[in-house]
Short mmCIF file of C-alpha atoms in Angstrom, two decimals:
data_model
loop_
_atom_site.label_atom_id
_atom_site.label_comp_id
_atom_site.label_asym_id
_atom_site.label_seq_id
_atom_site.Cartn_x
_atom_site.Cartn_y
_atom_site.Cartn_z
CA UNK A 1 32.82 -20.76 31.68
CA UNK A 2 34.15 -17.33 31.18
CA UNK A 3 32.35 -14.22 33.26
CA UNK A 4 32.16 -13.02 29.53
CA UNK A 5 30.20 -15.67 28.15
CA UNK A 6 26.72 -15.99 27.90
CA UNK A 7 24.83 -18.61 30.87
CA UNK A 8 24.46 -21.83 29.96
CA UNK A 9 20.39 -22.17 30.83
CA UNK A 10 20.04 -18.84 28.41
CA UNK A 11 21.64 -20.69 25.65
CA UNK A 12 19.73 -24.08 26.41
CA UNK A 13 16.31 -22.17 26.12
CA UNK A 14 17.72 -19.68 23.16
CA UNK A 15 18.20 -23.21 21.08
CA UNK A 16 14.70 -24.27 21.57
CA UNK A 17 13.48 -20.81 20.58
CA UNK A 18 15.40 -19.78 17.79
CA UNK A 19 15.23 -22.49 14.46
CA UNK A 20 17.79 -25.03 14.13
CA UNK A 21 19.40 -23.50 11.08
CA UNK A 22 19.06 -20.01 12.25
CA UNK A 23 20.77 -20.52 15.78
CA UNK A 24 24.99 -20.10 15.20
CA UNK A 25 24.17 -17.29 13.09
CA UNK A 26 22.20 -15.25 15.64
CA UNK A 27 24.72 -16.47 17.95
CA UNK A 28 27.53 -14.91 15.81
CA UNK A 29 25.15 -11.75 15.28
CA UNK A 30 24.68 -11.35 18.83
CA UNK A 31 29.18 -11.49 19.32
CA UNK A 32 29.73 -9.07 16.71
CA UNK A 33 30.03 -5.56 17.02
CA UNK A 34 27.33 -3.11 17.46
CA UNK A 35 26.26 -0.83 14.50
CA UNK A 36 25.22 3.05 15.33
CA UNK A 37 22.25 3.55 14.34
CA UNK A 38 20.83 7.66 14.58
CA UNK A 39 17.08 8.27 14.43
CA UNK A 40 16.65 11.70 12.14
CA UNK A 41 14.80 14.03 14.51
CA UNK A 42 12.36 16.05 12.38
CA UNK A 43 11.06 17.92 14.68
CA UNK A 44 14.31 19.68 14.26
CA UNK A 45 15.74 18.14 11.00
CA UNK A 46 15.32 15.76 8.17
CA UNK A 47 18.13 13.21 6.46
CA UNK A 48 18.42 15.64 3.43
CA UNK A 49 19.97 17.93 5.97
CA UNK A 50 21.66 15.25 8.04
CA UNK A 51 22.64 12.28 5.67
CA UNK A 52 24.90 14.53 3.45
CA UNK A 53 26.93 16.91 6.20
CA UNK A 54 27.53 13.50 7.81
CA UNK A 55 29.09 12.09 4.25
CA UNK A 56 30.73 14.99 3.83
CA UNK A 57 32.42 15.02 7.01
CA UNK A 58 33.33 11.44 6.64
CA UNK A 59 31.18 8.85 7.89
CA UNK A 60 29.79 5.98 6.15
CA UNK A 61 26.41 6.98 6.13
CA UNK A 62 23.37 4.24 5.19
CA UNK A 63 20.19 4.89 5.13
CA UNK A 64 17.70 2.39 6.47
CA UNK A 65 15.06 0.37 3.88
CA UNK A 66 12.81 -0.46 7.28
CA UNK A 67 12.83 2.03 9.37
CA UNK A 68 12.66 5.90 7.10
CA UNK A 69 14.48 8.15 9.80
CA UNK A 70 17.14 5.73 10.67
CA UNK A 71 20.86 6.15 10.00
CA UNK A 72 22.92 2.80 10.14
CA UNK A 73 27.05 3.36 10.74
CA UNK A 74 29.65 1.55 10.88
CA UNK A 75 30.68 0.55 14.79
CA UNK A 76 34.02 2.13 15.01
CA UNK A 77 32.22 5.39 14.10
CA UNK A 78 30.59 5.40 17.79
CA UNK A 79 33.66 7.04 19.54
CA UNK A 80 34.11 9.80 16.39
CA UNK A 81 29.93 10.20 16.67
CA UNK A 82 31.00 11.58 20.34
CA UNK A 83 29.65 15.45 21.02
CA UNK A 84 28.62 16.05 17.50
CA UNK A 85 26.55 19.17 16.98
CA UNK A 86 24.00 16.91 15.36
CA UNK A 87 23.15 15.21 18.68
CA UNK A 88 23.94 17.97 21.36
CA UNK A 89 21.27 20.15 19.00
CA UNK A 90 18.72 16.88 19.46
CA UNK A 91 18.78 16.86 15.14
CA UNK A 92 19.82 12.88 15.76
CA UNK A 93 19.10 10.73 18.56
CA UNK A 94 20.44 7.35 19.23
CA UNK A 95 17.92 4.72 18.61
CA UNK A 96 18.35 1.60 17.35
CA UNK A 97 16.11 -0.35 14.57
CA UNK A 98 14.49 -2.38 16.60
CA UNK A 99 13.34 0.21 19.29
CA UNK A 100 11.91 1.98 16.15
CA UNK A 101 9.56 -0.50 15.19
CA UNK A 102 6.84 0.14 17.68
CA UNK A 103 6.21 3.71 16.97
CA UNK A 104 6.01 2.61 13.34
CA UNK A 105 3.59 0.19 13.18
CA UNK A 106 1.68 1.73 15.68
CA UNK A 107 1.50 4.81 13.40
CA UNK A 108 0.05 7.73 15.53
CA UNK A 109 -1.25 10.03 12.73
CA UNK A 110 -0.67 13.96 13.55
CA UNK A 111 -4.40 14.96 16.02
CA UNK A 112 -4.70 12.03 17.17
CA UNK A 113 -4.14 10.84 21.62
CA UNK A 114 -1.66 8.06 22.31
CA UNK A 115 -0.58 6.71 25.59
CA UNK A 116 2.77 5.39 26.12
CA UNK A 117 2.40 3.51 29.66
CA UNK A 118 5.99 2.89 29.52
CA UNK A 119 7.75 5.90 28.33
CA UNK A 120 11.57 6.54 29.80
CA UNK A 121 13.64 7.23 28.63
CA UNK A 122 11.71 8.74 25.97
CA UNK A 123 13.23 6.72 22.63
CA UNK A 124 9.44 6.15 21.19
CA UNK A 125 7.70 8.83 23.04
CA UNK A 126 9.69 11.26 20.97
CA UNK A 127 9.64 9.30 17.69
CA UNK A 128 5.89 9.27 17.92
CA UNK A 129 5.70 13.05 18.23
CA UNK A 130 7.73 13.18 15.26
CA UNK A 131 5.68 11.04 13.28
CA UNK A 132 2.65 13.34 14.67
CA UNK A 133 4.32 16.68 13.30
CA UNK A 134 3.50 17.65 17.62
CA UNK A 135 0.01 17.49 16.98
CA UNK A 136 -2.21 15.84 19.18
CA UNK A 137 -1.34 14.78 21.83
CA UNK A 138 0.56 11.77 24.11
CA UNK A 139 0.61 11.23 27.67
CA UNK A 140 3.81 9.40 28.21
CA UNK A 141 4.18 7.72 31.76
CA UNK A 142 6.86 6.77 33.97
CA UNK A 143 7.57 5.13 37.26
CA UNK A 144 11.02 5.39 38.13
CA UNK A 145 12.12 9.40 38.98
CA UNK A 146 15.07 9.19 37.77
CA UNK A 147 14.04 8.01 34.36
CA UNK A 148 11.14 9.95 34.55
CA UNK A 149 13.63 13.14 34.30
CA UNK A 150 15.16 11.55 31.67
CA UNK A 151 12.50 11.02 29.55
CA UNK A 152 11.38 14.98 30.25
CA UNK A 153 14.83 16.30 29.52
CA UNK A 154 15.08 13.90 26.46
CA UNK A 155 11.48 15.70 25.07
CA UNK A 156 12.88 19.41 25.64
CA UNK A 157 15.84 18.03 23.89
CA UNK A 158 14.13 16.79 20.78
CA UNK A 159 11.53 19.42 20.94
CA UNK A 160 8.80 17.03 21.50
CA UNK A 161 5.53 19.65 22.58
CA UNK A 162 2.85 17.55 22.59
CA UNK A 163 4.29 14.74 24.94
CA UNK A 164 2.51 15.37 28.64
CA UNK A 165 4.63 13.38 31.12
CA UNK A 166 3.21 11.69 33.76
CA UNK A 167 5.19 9.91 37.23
CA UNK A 168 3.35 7.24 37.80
CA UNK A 169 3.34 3.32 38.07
CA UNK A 170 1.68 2.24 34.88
CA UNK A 171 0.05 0.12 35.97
CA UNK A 172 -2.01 2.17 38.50
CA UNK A 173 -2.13 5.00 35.86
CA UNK A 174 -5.66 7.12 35.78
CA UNK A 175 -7.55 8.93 33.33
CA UNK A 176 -11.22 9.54 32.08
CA UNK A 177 -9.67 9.41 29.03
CA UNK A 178 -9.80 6.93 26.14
CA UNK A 179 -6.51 6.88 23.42
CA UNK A 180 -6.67 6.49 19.55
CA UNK A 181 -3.09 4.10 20.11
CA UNK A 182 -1.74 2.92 23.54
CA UNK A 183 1.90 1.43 23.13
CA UNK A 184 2.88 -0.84 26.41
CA UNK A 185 6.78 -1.11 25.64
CA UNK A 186 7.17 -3.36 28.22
CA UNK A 187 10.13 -3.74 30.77
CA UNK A 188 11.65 -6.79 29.99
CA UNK A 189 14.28 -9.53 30.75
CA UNK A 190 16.31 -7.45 27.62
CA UNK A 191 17.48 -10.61 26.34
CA UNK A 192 17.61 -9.33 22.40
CA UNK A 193 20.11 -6.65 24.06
CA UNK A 194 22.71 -9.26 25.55
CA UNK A 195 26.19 -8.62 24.24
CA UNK A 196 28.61 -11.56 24.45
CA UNK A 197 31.75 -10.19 26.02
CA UNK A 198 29.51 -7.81 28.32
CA UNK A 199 29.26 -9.26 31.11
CA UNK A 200 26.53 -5.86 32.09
CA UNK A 201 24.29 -6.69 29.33
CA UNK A 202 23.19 -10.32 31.14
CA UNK A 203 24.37 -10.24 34.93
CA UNK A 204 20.96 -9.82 36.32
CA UNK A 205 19.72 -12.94 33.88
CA UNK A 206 17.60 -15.76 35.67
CA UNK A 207 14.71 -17.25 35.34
CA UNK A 208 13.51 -16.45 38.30
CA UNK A 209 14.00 -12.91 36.50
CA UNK A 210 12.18 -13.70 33.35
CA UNK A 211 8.93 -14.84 35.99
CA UNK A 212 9.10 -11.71 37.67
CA UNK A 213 9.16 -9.75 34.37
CA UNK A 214 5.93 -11.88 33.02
CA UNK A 215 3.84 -10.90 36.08
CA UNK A 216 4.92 -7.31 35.78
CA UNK A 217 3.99 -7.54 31.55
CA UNK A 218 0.53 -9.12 32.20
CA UNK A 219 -0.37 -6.26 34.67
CA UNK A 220 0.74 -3.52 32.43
CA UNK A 221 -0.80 -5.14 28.88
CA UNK A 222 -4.46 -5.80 30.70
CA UNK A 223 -4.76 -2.16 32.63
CA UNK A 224 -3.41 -0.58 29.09
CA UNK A 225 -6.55 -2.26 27.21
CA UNK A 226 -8.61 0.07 29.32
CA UNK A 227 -7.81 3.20 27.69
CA UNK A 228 -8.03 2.18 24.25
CA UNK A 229 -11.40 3.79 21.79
CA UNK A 230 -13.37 1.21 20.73
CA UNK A 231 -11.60 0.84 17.12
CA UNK A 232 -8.53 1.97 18.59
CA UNK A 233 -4.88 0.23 18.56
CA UNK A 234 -2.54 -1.25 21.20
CA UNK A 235 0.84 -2.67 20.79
CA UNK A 236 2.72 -4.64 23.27
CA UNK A 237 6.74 -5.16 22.79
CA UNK A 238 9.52 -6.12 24.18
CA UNK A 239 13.23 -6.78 23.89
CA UNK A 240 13.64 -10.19 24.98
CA UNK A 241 13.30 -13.80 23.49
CA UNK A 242 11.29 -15.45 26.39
CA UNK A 243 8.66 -16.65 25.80
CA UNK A 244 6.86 -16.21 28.94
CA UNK A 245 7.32 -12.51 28.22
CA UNK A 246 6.25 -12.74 24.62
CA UNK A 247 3.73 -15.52 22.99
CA UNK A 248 2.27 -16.67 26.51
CA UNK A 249 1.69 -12.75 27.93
CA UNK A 250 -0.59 -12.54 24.56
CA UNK A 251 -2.12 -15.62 25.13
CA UNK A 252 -2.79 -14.90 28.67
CA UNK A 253 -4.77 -11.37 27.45
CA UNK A 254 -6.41 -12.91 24.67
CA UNK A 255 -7.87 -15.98 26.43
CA UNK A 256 -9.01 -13.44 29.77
CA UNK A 257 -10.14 -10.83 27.04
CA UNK A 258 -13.91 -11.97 26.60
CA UNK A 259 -13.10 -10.73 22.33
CA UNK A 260 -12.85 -7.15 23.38
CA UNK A 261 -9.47 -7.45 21.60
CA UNK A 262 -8.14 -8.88 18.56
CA UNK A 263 -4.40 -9.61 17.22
CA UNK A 264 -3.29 -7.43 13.60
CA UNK A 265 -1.05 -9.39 11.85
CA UNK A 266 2.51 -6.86 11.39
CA UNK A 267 3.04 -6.02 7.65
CA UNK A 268 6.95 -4.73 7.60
CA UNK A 269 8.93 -5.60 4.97
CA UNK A 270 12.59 -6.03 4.70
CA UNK A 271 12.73 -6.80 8.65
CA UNK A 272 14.80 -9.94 9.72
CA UNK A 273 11.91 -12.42 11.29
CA UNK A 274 11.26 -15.98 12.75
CA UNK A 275 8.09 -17.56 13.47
CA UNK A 276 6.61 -17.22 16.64
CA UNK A 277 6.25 -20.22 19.33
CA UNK A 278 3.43 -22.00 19.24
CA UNK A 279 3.74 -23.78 22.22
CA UNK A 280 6.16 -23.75 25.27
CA UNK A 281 6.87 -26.04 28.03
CA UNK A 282 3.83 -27.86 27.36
CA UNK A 283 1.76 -25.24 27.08
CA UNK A 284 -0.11 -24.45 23.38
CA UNK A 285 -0.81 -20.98 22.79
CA UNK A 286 -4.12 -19.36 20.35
CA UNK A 287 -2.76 -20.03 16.86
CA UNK A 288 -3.68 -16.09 16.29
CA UNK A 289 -0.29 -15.95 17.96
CA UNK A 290 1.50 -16.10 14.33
CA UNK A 291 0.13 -12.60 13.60
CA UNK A 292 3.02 -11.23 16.20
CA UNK A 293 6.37 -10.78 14.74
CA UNK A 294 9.46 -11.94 16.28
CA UNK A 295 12.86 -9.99 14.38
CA UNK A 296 16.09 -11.73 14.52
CA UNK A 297 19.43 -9.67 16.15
CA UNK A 298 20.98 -9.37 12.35
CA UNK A 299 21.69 -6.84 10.17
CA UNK A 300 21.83 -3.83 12.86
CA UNK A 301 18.62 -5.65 14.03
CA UNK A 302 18.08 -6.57 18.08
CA UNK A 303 16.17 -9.38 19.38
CA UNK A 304 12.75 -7.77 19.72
CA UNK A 305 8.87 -8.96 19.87
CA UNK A 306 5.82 -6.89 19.07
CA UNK A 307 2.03 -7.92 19.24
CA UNK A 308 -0.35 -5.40 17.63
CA UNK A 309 -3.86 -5.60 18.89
CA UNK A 310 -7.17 -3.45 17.97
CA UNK A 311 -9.88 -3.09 19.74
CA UNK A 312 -13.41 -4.03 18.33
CA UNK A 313 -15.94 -1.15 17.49
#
């Protein structure tokens, strides 16, 4: 096998995962070159301002049907994309369409208070302040320094006001506070990211990986549910295809939930999806499971999984 190739025990479980006559497509998706996709910042901006100077200048400029703010280009346009004004002045950010999909069907509303347990480097933390017009407010937390740096520096960038970062594991995070929308984007094994040809994107694969990553999920997903408003919203997602990570981290909350929590089936249309596991390794999951959406790495799409829960009044 070539150091550039994808391992063999992520393509055995992939197969079982992904449908039969879906598979060498996603596998061909997942080999071919990246798209650039910009988010429109409009805290600073809008696509009537953006869309046309980039046309103008050149680029092959296509809006997205799913996601509103989104910019789709061609992959050779990366290097020329380099230093422009339009991202040094934080009018565009980099984002791609799946890592937009949270914030969107989540849907802060401008007033309201979110919580973003897992915020760095500040992608959907600044996309929801957007959608909010900065009003209201979100308390965006961070463990790592570094990141946690990042994800300030990324806010002043994008002039994102109402974003209140916090240093802090998430999942020891405190507040006499409860949120109208708490969005647990989840570290994850990043399988929907993996690149064939680079070697970066997977070298730290393993199951033993994908275990740890479950544990750290569960932890994060049940001390989120404590901030929520009765009535209010939390989405889990994450970039991976494992199912330990995905279908059985929902199950796992549901079934230890006592009903405090139910699943919102995920109304987006035009988004590339496959159904979601119902069981794994022997293990069946709540059939309330189908509500979550699973989006296929096509069509400037990455592997991705999101689970939208509310909370009952």
């Amino acid at each position: 096998m070539s150091n550039k190739s994808f391992p063999p025990l992520f393509l055995e479980r992939l197969e079982k995962i992904i449908p039969r006559d879906l598979f060498v497509s996603t596998l061909s998706s997942m080999k071919a070159p990246e798209v650039v996709v910009l988010r429109v910042n409009t805290l600073k901006s809008s696509f009537d301002e953006v869309g046309p100077r980039l046309s103008r200048e050149g680029f092959s400029v296509e809006r997205s049907v799913v996601c509103p703010q989104a910019i789709v280009l061609p992959s050779q346009e990366r290097e020329r994309l380099r230093g422009h004004a339009f991202i040094s002045d934080g009018k565009v950010y980099h984002q791609g369409l799946s890592s937009q999909l949270p914030a969107l069907v989540l849907s802060p509303c401008p007033g309201e208070s979110v919580l973003d347990l897992c915020a760095a480097p500040g992608s959907k933390t600044t996309q929801m302040a957007a959608m909010m017009s900065n009003e209201g407010a979100i308390t965006a937390v961070e463990i790592v320094r570094g990141r946690f740096y990042k994800l300030k520096a990324v806010c002043e960038l994008l002039g994102a006001k109402n974003v209140r970062p916090v240093l802090c594991d998430g999942r020891r995070f405190r507040s006499g506070d409860l949120f109208d929308r708490v969005l647990v984007d989840a570290p994850c094994s990043s399988e929907g990211l993996f690149r064939e040809g680079d070697p970066e994107s997977f070298g730290y694969w393993s199951p033993r990986k994908v275990k740890e990553m479950a544990h750290k999920q569960k932890g994060l997903l049940r001390h989120a549910a404590r901030f929520v408003r009765p009535g209010g919203r939390l989405l889990y997602s994450t970039c991976t295809f494992s199912p330990e990570e995905n279908e059985s981290v929902v199950d796992w909350f549901l079934k230890g939930d006592e009903g405090g929590f139910f699943l919102e089936p995920i109304a987006l249309e035009g988004v590339p999806r496959y159904p979601c596991l119902a069981t794994w390794e022997k293990r069946s999951f709540l059939s309330d499971i189908s509500a979550c959406l699973r989006v296929l790495p096509r069509e400037g799409f990455s592997g991705f999984f999101l689970a939208q829960f509310r909370r009952r009044s």
